[in-house]
Coordinates of C-alpha atoms in Angstrom, one line a residue:
M72 CA 25.1 48.4 -79.2
N73 CA 23.1 45.2 -78.7
Q74 CA 23.1 42.2 -80.9
T75 CA 20.2 43.2 -83.0
L76 CA 21.9 46.5 -83.9
V77 CA 25.1 44.9 -85.1
T78 CA 24.6 44.9 -88.9
E79 CA 28.2 45.7 -89.8
F80 CA 31.7 46.1 -88.4
I81 CA 34.6 48.4 -89.0
I82 CA 37.8 46.5 -89.8
L83 CA 40.6 48.6 -88.1
G84 CA 43.3 47.1 -90.4
F85 CA 46.5 49.1 -90.3
L86 CA 45.3 52.5 -89.4
E87 CA 48.0 52.8 -86.8
T88 CA 50.6 53.0 -89.6
P89 CA 49.0 55.6 -92.1
R90 CA 52.4 56.5 -93.6
L91 CA 52.9 53.0 -94.7
G92 CA 49.5 52.7 -96.4
A93 CA 50.6 52.7 -100.0
L94 CA 53.5 50.4 -99.2
L95 CA 51.2 47.9 -97.4
L96 CA 48.7 48.1 -100.2
L97 CA 51.4 47.2 -102.8
G98 CA 52.8 44.5 -100.5
F99 CA 49.5 42.7 -99.9
L100 CA 48.6 43.0 -103.5
G101 CA 51.9 41.4 -104.5
L102 CA 51.5 38.7 -101.9
Y103 CA 47.9 37.9 -103.1
L104 CA 48.9 37.8 -106.8
A105 CA 51.9 35.7 -106.0
A106 CA 50.0 33.2 -103.9
L107 CA 47.1 33.0 -106.3
S108 CA 49.2 32.5 -109.4
G109 CA 51.7 30.2 -107.7
N110 CA 49.1 27.9 -106.3
L111 CA 47.1 27.9 -109.5
L112 CA 50.2 26.9 -111.4
I113 CA 50.8 24.1 -108.9
E114 CA 47.2 22.8 -109.4
V115 CA 47.4 22.9 -113.2
A116 CA 50.9 21.4 -113.4
I117 CA 49.9 18.5 -111.1
S118 CA 46.6 17.8 -112.9
T119 CA 48.2 17.8 -116.4
S120 CA 51.4 15.9 -115.7
P121 CA 51.0 12.1 -115.3
A122 CA 54.4 12.0 -113.6
L123 CA 53.0 14.0 -110.7
H124 CA 50.0 11.7 -110.2
T125 CA 51.4 10.3 -106.9
P126 CA 50.2 10.6 -103.3
M127 CA 52.8 13.3 -102.4
Y128 CA 51.7 15.6 -105.2
F129 CA 48.0 14.8 -104.6
F130 CA 48.3 16.2 -101.1
L131 CA 50.4 19.1 -102.5
A132 CA 47.5 19.9 -104.8
N133 CA 45.1 19.9 -101.8
L134 CA 47.4 22.2 -100.0
A135 CA 47.4 24.6 -103.0
A136 CA 43.6 24.6 -102.9
V137 CA 43.8 25.5 -99.1
D138 CA 46.1 28.3 -99.8
I139 CA 43.9 29.7 -102.6
L140 CA 40.9 29.5 -100.2
C141 CA 42.7 31.2 -97.4
T142 CA 44.2 34.1 -99.3
S143 CA 41.0 34.7 -101.4
T144 CA 39.0 34.8 -98.1
I145 CA 41.2 37.5 -96.5
L146 CA 43.2 39.5 -98.9
P147 CA 40.7 40.9 -101.5
K148 CA 38.6 42.3 -98.7
L149 CA 41.7 43.7 -97.0
L150 CA 42.8 45.4 -100.2
G151 CA 39.3 46.8 -100.8
S152 CA 39.3 48.2 -97.2
M153 CA 42.6 49.9 -97.8
V154 CA 41.3 51.9 -100.8
A155 CA 37.6 52.3 -100.0
G156 CA 35.4 51.7 -97.0
R157 CA 36.5 49.7 -94.0
T158 CA 33.1 48.2 -93.1
I159 CA 32.1 44.6 -93.4
S160 CA 28.6 43.3 -92.9
Y161 CA 27.8 40.9 -90.0
G162 CA 27.1 38.1 -92.5
G163 CA 30.3 38.9 -94.4
C164 CA 32.3 38.8 -91.2
M165 CA 30.9 35.5 -90.2
A166 CA 31.4 34.1 -93.7
Q167 CA 35.0 35.3 -93.6
L168 CA 35.5 33.6 -90.2
F169 CA 34.0 30.4 -91.5
F170 CA 36.1 30.0 -94.6
F171 CA 39.3 31.2 -93.0
T172 CA 38.9 28.7 -90.1
W173 CA 38.0 26.0 -92.6
S174 CA 41.2 26.6 -94.6
M175 CA 43.4 26.8 -91.6
G176 CA 42.1 23.5 -90.1
A177 CA 42.5 21.8 -93.5
G178 CA 46.0 23.1 -93.9
L179 CA 47.1 21.8 -90.5
L180 CA 45.6 18.3 -91.1
L181 CA 47.2 18.2 -94.6
F182 CA 50.6 18.7 -93.1
S183 CA 50.0 15.6 -91.0
A184 CA 48.9 13.6 -94.0
M185 CA 52.0 14.8 -95.9
A186 CA 54.2 13.8 -93.0
Y187 CA 52.6 10.4 -92.9
D188 CA 53.1 10.0 -96.7
R189 CA 56.8 10.8 -96.4
F190 CA 57.2 8.5 -93.4
V191 CA 55.7 5.5 -95.3
A192 CA 57.7 6.3 -98.5
I193 CA 61.1 6.5 -96.7
C194 CA 60.7 4.2 -93.7
Q195 CA 58.4 1.5 -95.1
P196 CA 58.9 1.7 -98.9
L197 CA 57.9 -1.9 -99.5
H198 CA 54.4 -1.1 -98.1
Y199 CA 54.0 2.3 -99.8
G200 CA 51.9 1.1 -102.6
A201 CA 49.4 -0.7 -100.3
R202 CA 49.2 2.0 -97.6
M203 CA 49.1 5.0 -99.9
G204 CA 47.0 3.8 -102.8
S205 CA 44.5 6.0 -104.6
R206 CA 41.6 4.9 -102.3
A207 CA 43.6 5.6 -99.1
C208 CA 44.7 9.0 -100.4
A209 CA 41.1 9.9 -101.3
L210 CA 39.8 8.8 -97.9
L211 CA 42.6 10.9 -96.2
A212 CA 41.7 14.0 -98.2
V213 CA 37.9 13.6 -97.5
A214 CA 38.7 13.2 -93.8
V215 CA 40.9 16.3 -93.8
W216 CA 38.2 18.5 -95.4
A217 CA 35.4 17.0 -93.4
I218 CA 37.1 17.3 -90.0
S219 CA 38.1 20.9 -90.7
L220 CA 34.6 21.7 -91.9
T221 CA 33.2 20.3 -88.7
N222 CA 35.7 22.4 -86.7
T223 CA 34.8 25.6 -88.4
S224 CA 31.1 24.9 -88.2
V225 CA 31.4 24.6 -84.4
H226 CA 33.5 27.8 -84.0
T227 CA 31.2 29.8 -86.3
G228 CA 28.1 28.5 -84.6
L229 CA 29.4 29.4 -81.2
M230 CA 30.3 32.9 -82.5
L231 CA 26.8 33.4 -83.9
R232 CA 25.3 32.8 -80.5
L233 CA 27.3 35.6 -78.8
P234 CA 25.8 39.1 -78.5
L235 CA 28.5 41.3 -79.9
C236 CA 27.6 44.6 -78.3
K237 CA 30.8 46.2 -76.8
S238 CA 31.9 47.8 -80.0
G239 CA 31.6 47.6 -83.8
V240 CA 35.3 47.9 -84.3
V241 CA 37.3 44.8 -85.1
E242 CA 40.9 45.4 -84.0
H243 CA 42.4 43.3 -86.8
F244 CA 42.6 43.2 -90.6
F245 CA 40.0 40.4 -90.9
C246 CA 37.4 38.7 -88.8
E247 CA 39.2 36.2 -86.6
I248 CA 38.2 34.5 -83.4
P249 CA 40.3 36.3 -80.8
P250 CA 39.4 39.9 -81.8
L251 CA 35.7 39.0 -82.3
L252 CA 35.5 37.5 -78.8
R253 CA 36.7 40.9 -77.3
L254 CA 33.5 42.4 -78.7
S255 CA 31.2 40.1 -76.8
C256 CA 29.2 41.4 -73.8
A257 CA 28.4 37.8 -72.8
P258 CA 30.8 35.2 -71.3
T259 CA 33.1 33.7 -73.9
R260 CA 34.5 30.8 -71.8
L261 CA 33.0 28.1 -74.0
N262 CA 34.4 29.8 -77.2
E263 CA 37.8 30.1 -75.7
V264 CA 37.8 26.4 -74.5
M265 CA 36.8 25.2 -77.9
A266 CA 39.4 27.3 -79.6
F267 CA 42.1 26.0 -77.2
T268 CA 40.9 22.4 -77.7
A269 CA 41.0 22.8 -81.5
D270 CA 44.4 24.3 -81.4
V271 CA 45.7 21.5 -79.2
F272 CA 44.2 18.9 -81.5
L273 CA 45.0 20.5 -84.9
A274 CA 48.1 22.6 -84.4
I275 CA 50.0 21.0 -81.5
G276 CA 48.8 17.5 -82.6
N277 CA 49.9 18.2 -86.2
F278 CA 53.3 19.4 -85.0
S279 CA 53.8 16.4 -82.7
V280 CA 52.8 13.9 -85.5
T281 CA 55.2 15.7 -87.9
M282 CA 58.1 15.7 -85.5
L283 CA 57.5 12.0 -84.7
S284 CA 57.4 11.1 -88.4
Y285 CA 60.5 13.1 -89.2
G286 CA 62.4 11.6 -86.2
C287 CA 61.8 8.2 -87.8
I288 CA 62.6 9.6 -91.2
I289 CA 65.9 11.1 -90.2
A290 CA 66.9 7.8 -88.5
S291 CA 66.1 6.0 -91.8
I292 CA 68.0 8.6 -93.9
V293 CA 71.1 8.3 -91.7
R294 CA 71.1 4.5 -92.3
M295 CA 71.0 5.0 -96.1
R296 CA 74.2 4.0 -98.0
S297 CA 73.5 6.1 -101.0
A298 CA 74.6 9.8 -100.7
A299 CA 72.3 10.7 -103.6
G300 CA 69.4 9.1 -101.8
K301 CA 70.2 11.0 -98.6
R302 CA 70.3 14.3 -100.4
K303 CA 66.9 13.7 -102.1
A304 CA 65.2 12.6 -98.9
F305 CA 66.6 15.5 -96.9
S306 CA 65.6 18.0 -99.7
T307 CA 62.0 16.7 -99.8
C308 CA 61.6 16.6 -96.0
S309 CA 63.4 19.8 -95.1
S310 CA 60.9 21.8 -97.2
H311 CA 57.9 20.3 -95.5
L312 CA 59.5 20.7 -92.1
L313 CA 60.2 24.4 -92.7
V314 CA 56.6 25.1 -93.8
V315 CA 55.1 23.2 -90.8
T316 CA 57.3 25.0 -88.3
L317 CA 56.5 28.5 -89.6
Y318 CA 52.7 27.8 -89.9
D319 CA 52.2 25.9 -86.7
S320 CA 54.2 28.3 -84.5
A321 CA 52.1 31.3 -85.7
V322 CA 48.8 29.4 -85.2
I323 CA 49.7 28.1 -81.8
Y324 CA 50.7 31.6 -80.6
T325 CA 47.4 33.1 -81.7
Y326 CA 44.9 30.5 -80.4
I327 CA 46.5 29.0 -77.4
R328 CA 45.9 32.1 -75.3
P329 CA 42.8 33.7 -73.8
A330 CA 41.1 36.5 -75.8
S331 CA 41.9 39.0 -73.0
S332 CA 45.6 38.7 -73.8
Y333 CA 45.1 39.7 -77.5
S334 CA 47.6 42.3 -78.6
L335 CA 46.6 44.4 -81.6
R336 CA 50.1 45.1 -83.1
K337 CA 51.8 41.8 -82.3
D338 CA 48.9 39.5 -83.3
K339 CA 48.4 41.3 -86.7
V340 CA 52.0 40.7 -87.5
V341 CA 51.7 37.0 -86.6
S342 CA 48.5 36.6 -88.5
I343 CA 50.2 37.9 -91.7
M344 CA 52.4 34.8 -91.5
Y345 CA 49.6 32.2 -91.9
T346 CA 47.2 34.3 -94.0
S347 CA 49.6 35.8 -96.5
V348 CA 53.2 34.8 -96.2
A349 CA 52.9 31.0 -95.9
P350 CA 50.4 30.6 -98.8
T351 CA 52.8 32.7 -100.9
L352 CA 55.9 30.7 -99.9
N353 CA 54.4 27.2 -100.1
P354 CA 54.6 27.0 -104.0
L355 CA 58.2 28.4 -103.9
I356 CA 59.3 26.1 -101.1
Y357 CA 57.8 23.0 -102.7
T358 CA 58.9 23.7 -106.2
L359 CA 62.3 25.4 -106.2
R360 CA 63.9 22.2 -104.7
N361 CA 61.7 19.7 -106.6
K362 CA 62.9 18.7 -110.1
D363 CA 59.7 16.9 -111.0
V364 CA 57.5 19.9 -110.4
K365 CA 60.0 22.3 -112.2
V366 CA 59.9 20.0 -115.2
A367 CA 56.1 20.0 -115.2
L368 CA 56.0 23.8 -114.9
R369 CA 58.5 24.3 -117.7
R370 CA 56.3 22.1 -120.0
L371 CA 53.2 23.9 -118.9
L372 CA 54.7 27.4 -119.6
C373 CA 56.2 26.3 -122.9
C374 CA 52.7 25.1 -124.0
C375 CA 51.2 28.4 -123.1

Protein backbone atom coordinates (compact mmCIF):
# COMPACT_ATOMS: atom_id res chain seq x y z
CA MET A 1 0.00 0.00 0.00
CA ASN A 2 1.68 3.23 -1.11
CA GLN A 3 0.94 6.71 0.14
CA THR A 4 -1.60 7.53 -2.57
CA LEU A 5 -3.68 4.46 -1.66
CA VAL A 6 -3.90 5.23 2.07
CA THR A 7 -7.31 6.85 2.34
CA GLU A 8 -8.32 5.33 5.66
CA PHE A 9 -6.91 3.35 8.58
CA ILE A 10 -8.25 0.61 10.82
CA ILE A 11 -8.00 1.49 14.50
CA LEU A 12 -7.20 -1.80 16.24
CA GLY A 13 -8.43 -0.55 19.61
CA PHE A 14 -8.98 -3.30 22.15
CA LEU A 15 -9.62 -6.24 19.86
CA GLU A 16 -7.22 -8.39 21.89
CA THR A 17 -9.73 -8.28 24.79
CA PRO A 18 -13.09 -9.11 23.11
CA ARG A 19 -14.63 -10.48 26.32
CA LEU A 20 -14.19 -7.09 27.98
CA GLY A 21 -15.80 -5.19 25.08
CA ALA A 22 -19.01 -4.21 26.88
CA LEU A 23 -17.15 -3.38 30.10
CA LEU A 24 -14.61 -1.21 28.25
CA LEU A 25 -17.41 0.55 26.36
CA LEU A 26 -19.19 1.45 29.59
CA GLY A 27 -15.91 2.41 31.24
CA PHE A 28 -14.82 4.81 28.50
CA LEU A 29 -18.33 6.23 28.22
CA GLY A 30 -18.32 6.90 31.96
CA LEU A 31 -14.87 8.49 31.80
CA TYR A 32 -15.89 10.75 28.92
CA LEU A 33 -19.13 11.88 30.53
CA ALA A 34 -17.37 12.48 33.85
CA ALA A 35 -14.51 14.40 32.22
CA LEU A 36 -16.82 16.49 30.04
CA SER A 37 -19.32 17.36 32.79
CA GLY A 38 -16.66 17.93 35.45
CA ASN A 39 -14.56 20.25 33.32
CA LEU A 40 -17.58 22.13 31.99
CA LEU A 41 -18.73 22.69 35.58
CA ILE A 42 -15.26 24.02 36.42
CA GLU A 43 -15.44 26.44 33.47
CA VAL A 44 -18.91 27.71 34.37
CA ALA A 45 -18.17 27.97 38.10
CA ILE A 46 -14.99 29.99 37.54
CA SER A 47 -16.55 32.28 34.93
CA THR A 48 -19.64 33.05 37.06
CA SER A 49 -18.00 33.42 40.48
CA PRO A 50 -16.14 36.72 41.08
CA ALA A 51 -14.30 35.12 44.01
CA LEU A 52 -12.59 32.76 41.55
CA HIS A 53 -11.36 35.48 39.20
CA THR A 54 -7.75 35.02 40.32
CA PRO A 55 -4.65 33.78 38.45
CA MET A 56 -4.79 30.30 40.00
CA TYR A 57 -8.35 29.70 38.80
CA PHE A 58 -7.66 31.39 35.47
CA PHE A 59 -5.06 28.72 34.72
CA LEU A 60 -7.38 26.03 36.11
CA ALA A 61 -10.04 27.16 33.62
CA ASN A 62 -7.47 26.84 30.82
CA LEU A 63 -6.58 23.35 32.05
CA ALA A 64 -10.28 22.41 31.98
CA ALA A 65 -10.43 23.60 28.35
CA VAL A 66 -7.41 21.43 27.56
CA ASP A 67 -9.07 18.39 29.15
CA ILE A 68 -12.26 18.96 27.16
CA LEU A 69 -10.27 19.26 23.93
CA CYS A 70 -8.26 16.12 24.68
CA THR A 71 -11.14 13.82 25.63
CA SER A 72 -13.42 15.12 22.87
CA THR A 73 -10.69 14.44 20.31
CA ILE A 74 -10.13 10.83 21.41
CA LEU A 75 -13.07 9.26 23.24
CA PRO A 76 -16.08 9.90 20.93
CA LYS A 77 -14.26 8.25 18.02
CA LEU A 78 -13.13 5.39 20.29
CA LEU A 79 -16.68 4.81 21.51
CA GLY A 80 -17.96 4.91 17.94
CA SER A 81 -15.36 2.36 16.82
CA MET A 82 -16.40 0.00 19.62
CA VAL A 83 -20.02 -0.15 18.45
CA ALA A 84 -19.63 0.40 14.70
CA GLY A 85 -16.81 0.49 12.15
CA ARG A 86 -13.19 0.75 13.26
CA THR A 87 -12.04 2.78 10.27
CA ILE A 88 -10.89 6.38 10.28
CA SER A 89 -10.05 8.46 7.23
CA TYR A 90 -6.52 9.68 6.58
CA GLY A 91 -7.65 13.27 7.15
CA GLY A 92 -9.53 12.31 10.30
CA CYS A 93 -6.47 10.51 11.64
CA MET A 94 -4.21 13.52 11.01
CA ALA A 95 -6.81 15.85 12.57
CA GLN A 96 -6.97 13.62 15.64
CA LEU A 97 -3.17 13.64 15.89
CA PHE A 98 -3.11 17.45 15.54
CA PHE A 99 -5.69 18.26 18.21
CA PHE A 100 -4.49 15.62 20.65
CA THR A 101 -0.86 16.77 20.42
CA TRP A 102 -2.03 20.37 20.78
CA SER A 103 -3.96 19.58 23.97
CA MET A 104 -1.12 17.50 25.40
CA GLY A 105 1.48 20.24 24.84
CA ALA A 106 -0.82 22.92 26.25
CA GLY A 107 -1.49 20.79 29.33
CA LEU A 108 2.20 20.32 30.06
CA LEU A 109 2.93 24.03 29.69
CA LEU A 110 -0.06 24.94 31.85
CA PHE A 111 1.32 22.79 34.66
CA SER A 112 4.49 24.89 34.56
CA ALA A 113 2.47 28.13 34.60
CA MET A 114 0.46 26.88 37.56
CA ALA A 115 3.63 25.89 39.41
CA TYR A 116 5.08 29.36 38.83
CA ASP A 117 1.86 30.95 40.07
CA ARG A 118 2.01 28.94 43.32
CA PHE A 119 5.71 29.73 43.70
CA VAL A 120 5.12 33.48 43.51
CA ALA A 121 2.02 33.29 45.74
CA ILE A 122 3.77 31.40 48.53
CA CYS A 123 7.43 32.37 48.24
CA GLN A 124 7.07 36.00 47.08
CA PRO A 125 3.59 37.10 48.24
CA LEU A 126 4.47 40.80 48.29
CA HIS A 127 5.26 40.70 44.56
CA TYR A 128 2.27 38.52 43.60
CA GLY A 129 0.03 41.34 42.42
CA ALA A 130 2.73 42.81 40.17
CA ARG A 131 4.01 39.54 38.71
CA MET A 132 0.68 37.76 38.27
CA GLY A 133 -1.57 40.59 37.14
CA SER A 134 -4.27 40.10 34.52
CA ARG A 135 -1.95 41.13 31.67
CA ALA A 136 0.82 38.75 32.77
CA CYS A 137 -1.66 35.86 33.07
CA ALA A 138 -3.11 36.59 29.63
CA LEU A 139 0.37 36.66 28.08
CA LEU A 140 1.26 33.36 29.78
CA ALA A 141 -1.94 31.76 28.48
CA VAL A 142 -1.33 33.02 24.94
CA ALA A 143 2.24 31.69 25.10
CA VAL A 144 1.00 28.29 26.31
CA TRP A 145 -1.50 27.86 23.47
CA ALA A 146 0.82 29.35 20.81
CA ILE A 147 3.85 27.22 21.72
CA SER A 148 1.75 24.05 21.85
CA LEU A 149 0.12 25.00 18.52
CA THR A 150 3.57 25.41 16.94
CA ASN A 151 4.65 22.08 18.41
CA THR A 152 1.66 20.16 17.04
CA SER A 153 1.97 21.87 13.65
CA VAL A 154 5.56 20.65 13.35
CA HIS A 155 4.72 17.07 14.34
CA THR A 156 1.63 16.86 12.13
CA GLY A 157 3.52 18.40 9.20
CA LEU A 158 6.32 15.86 9.58
CA MET A 159 3.79 13.03 9.72
CA LEU A 160 2.03 14.26 6.56
CA ARG A 161 5.28 14.01 4.59
CA LEU A 162 5.80 10.34 5.48
CA PRO A 163 4.60 7.65 3.05
CA LEU A 164 2.49 5.35 5.24
CA CYS A 165 2.61 2.15 3.24
CA LYS A 166 3.44 -0.80 5.51
CA SER A 167 -0.08 -1.37 6.75
CA GLY A 168 -3.40 0.37 7.21
CA VAL A 169 -3.79 -0.91 10.77
CA VAL A 170 -3.07 1.47 13.65
CA GLU A 171 -2.12 -0.68 16.65
CA HIS A 172 -3.66 1.69 19.14
CA PHE A 173 -7.06 3.15 20.09
CA PHE A 174 -6.32 6.52 18.43
CA CYS A 175 -3.88 8.14 16.01
CA GLU A 176 -0.76 8.90 18.05
CA ILE A 177 2.81 9.51 16.86
CA PRO A 178 4.53 6.22 17.91
CA PRO A 179 2.07 3.75 16.27
CA LEU A 180 1.80 5.89 13.11
CA LEU A 181 5.59 5.95 12.70
CA ARG A 182 5.57 2.15 12.61
CA LEU A 183 3.45 2.33 9.44
CA SER A 184 6.01 4.36 7.50
CA CYS A 185 8.05 2.81 4.70
CA ALA A 186 10.47 5.77 4.79
CA PRO A 187 13.03 6.70 7.46
CA THR A 188 11.40 8.24 10.54
CA ARG A 189 14.57 9.52 12.20
CA LEU A 190 13.60 13.19 11.94
CA ASN A 191 10.13 12.52 13.38
CA GLU A 192 11.61 10.58 16.29
CA VAL A 193 14.21 13.27 17.02
CA MET A 194 11.54 15.98 17.02
CA ALA A 195 9.25 13.91 19.26
CA PHE A 196 12.16 13.28 21.65
CA THR A 197 13.11 16.98 21.64
CA ALA A 198 9.54 18.07 22.30
CA ASP A 199 9.25 15.57 25.15
CA VAL A 200 12.47 16.80 26.73
CA PHE A 201 11.35 20.42 26.44
CA LEU A 202 7.69 20.00 27.38
CA ALA A 203 7.43 16.96 29.67
CA ILE A 204 10.86 16.75 31.32
CA GLY A 205 11.20 20.54 31.30
CA ASN A 206 7.78 20.94 32.90
CA PHE A 207 8.56 18.32 35.53
CA SER A 208 11.89 19.97 36.35
CA VAL A 209 10.31 23.43 36.64
CA THR A 210 7.56 22.03 38.84
CA MET A 211 9.97 20.17 41.12
CA LEU A 212 12.18 23.25 41.45
CA SER A 213 9.18 25.45 42.24
CA TYR A 214 7.85 23.05 44.82
CA GLY A 215 11.25 22.64 46.40
CA CYS A 216 11.20 26.38 47.09
CA ILE A 217 7.55 26.23 48.11
CA ILE A 218 8.10 23.43 50.63
CA ALA A 219 11.03 25.33 52.13
CA SER A 220 8.78 28.39 52.53
CA ILE A 221 5.93 26.34 54.01
CA VAL A 222 8.23 24.78 56.59
CA ARG A 223 9.21 28.28 57.74
CA MET A 224 5.57 29.33 58.22
CA ARG A 225 4.48 29.83 61.80
CA SER A 226 0.76 29.36 61.20
CA ALA A 227 -0.39 25.73 61.22
CA ALA A 228 -3.52 26.68 59.27
CA GLY A 229 -1.36 28.40 56.64
CA LYS A 230 0.80 25.31 56.30
CA ARG A 231 -2.23 23.05 55.83
CA LYS A 232 -3.77 25.33 53.19
CA ALA A 233 -0.50 25.62 51.26
CA PHE A 234 0.18 21.88 51.38
CA SER A 235 -3.40 21.11 50.31
CA THR A 236 -3.18 23.36 47.25
CA CYS A 237 0.29 22.22 46.21
CA SER A 238 -0.12 18.48 46.82
CA SER A 239 -3.06 18.33 44.40
CA HIS A 240 -1.07 19.98 41.63
CA LEU A 241 1.99 17.82 42.32
CA LEU A 242 -0.06 14.62 42.12
CA VAL A 243 -1.58 15.58 38.75
CA VAL A 244 1.80 16.59 37.28
CA THR A 245 3.49 13.37 38.42
CA LEU A 246 0.81 11.11 36.92
CA TYR A 247 0.59 13.02 33.64
CA ASP A 248 4.29 13.63 33.05
CA SER A 249 5.41 10.09 33.85
CA ALA A 250 2.96 8.65 31.30
CA VAL A 251 3.91 11.16 28.58
CA ILE A 252 7.66 10.73 29.15
CA TYR A 253 7.31 6.93 28.98
CA THR A 254 5.49 7.13 25.63
CA TYR A 255 7.58 9.72 23.76
CA ILE A 256 11.10 9.35 25.12
CA ARG A 257 11.66 6.02 23.29
CA PRO A 258 12.19 5.11 19.62
CA ALA A 259 9.11 3.97 17.70
CA SER A 260 10.63 0.50 17.26
CA SER A 261 10.22 -0.19 20.98
CA TYR A 262 6.47 0.49 20.87
CA SER A 263 4.50 -2.14 22.79
CA LEU A 264 0.83 -2.55 21.86
CA ARG A 265 -0.59 -3.65 25.20
CA LYS A 266 1.62 -1.61 27.57
CA ASP A 267 1.46 1.62 25.61
CA LYS A 268 -2.32 1.52 25.31
CA VAL A 269 -2.64 1.19 29.07
CA VAL A 270 -0.25 4.12 29.62
CA SER A 271 -2.07 6.24 27.02
CA ILE A 272 -5.35 5.75 28.87
CA MET A 273 -3.77 7.65 31.77
CA TYR A 274 -3.27 10.93 29.90
CA THR A 275 -6.18 10.71 27.44
CA SER A 276 -8.96 9.56 29.76
CA VAL A 277 -8.05 9.13 33.43
CA ALA A 278 -6.15 12.40 34.04
CA PRO A 279 -8.80 14.66 32.40
CA THR A 280 -11.44 12.90 34.53
CA LEU A 281 -9.47 13.18 37.77
CA ASN A 282 -8.36 16.81 37.32
CA PRO A 283 -11.74 18.35 38.26
CA LEU A 284 -12.00 16.04 41.28
CA ILE A 285 -8.44 16.61 42.48
CA TYR A 286 -8.67 20.39 42.13
CA THR A 287 -12.15 20.76 43.65
CA LEU A 288 -12.56 18.17 46.41
CA ARG A 289 -9.84 19.84 48.49
CA ASN A 290 -10.65 23.41 47.48
CA LYS A 291 -13.29 25.23 49.55
CA ASP A 292 -13.64 28.18 47.16
CA VAL A 293 -14.46 25.99 44.17
CA LYS A 294 -16.86 23.83 46.21
CA VAL A 295 -18.75 26.95 47.34
CA ALA A 296 -18.96 28.20 43.76
CA LEU A 297 -20.20 24.82 42.55
CA ARG A 298 -22.86 24.65 45.27
CA ARG A 299 -24.14 28.09 44.29
CA LEU A 300 -24.15 27.10 40.63
CA LEU A 301 -26.03 23.85 41.24
CA CYS A 302 -28.53 25.58 43.54
CA CYS A 303 -29.25 28.17 40.84
CA CYS A 304 -29.89 25.38 38.36
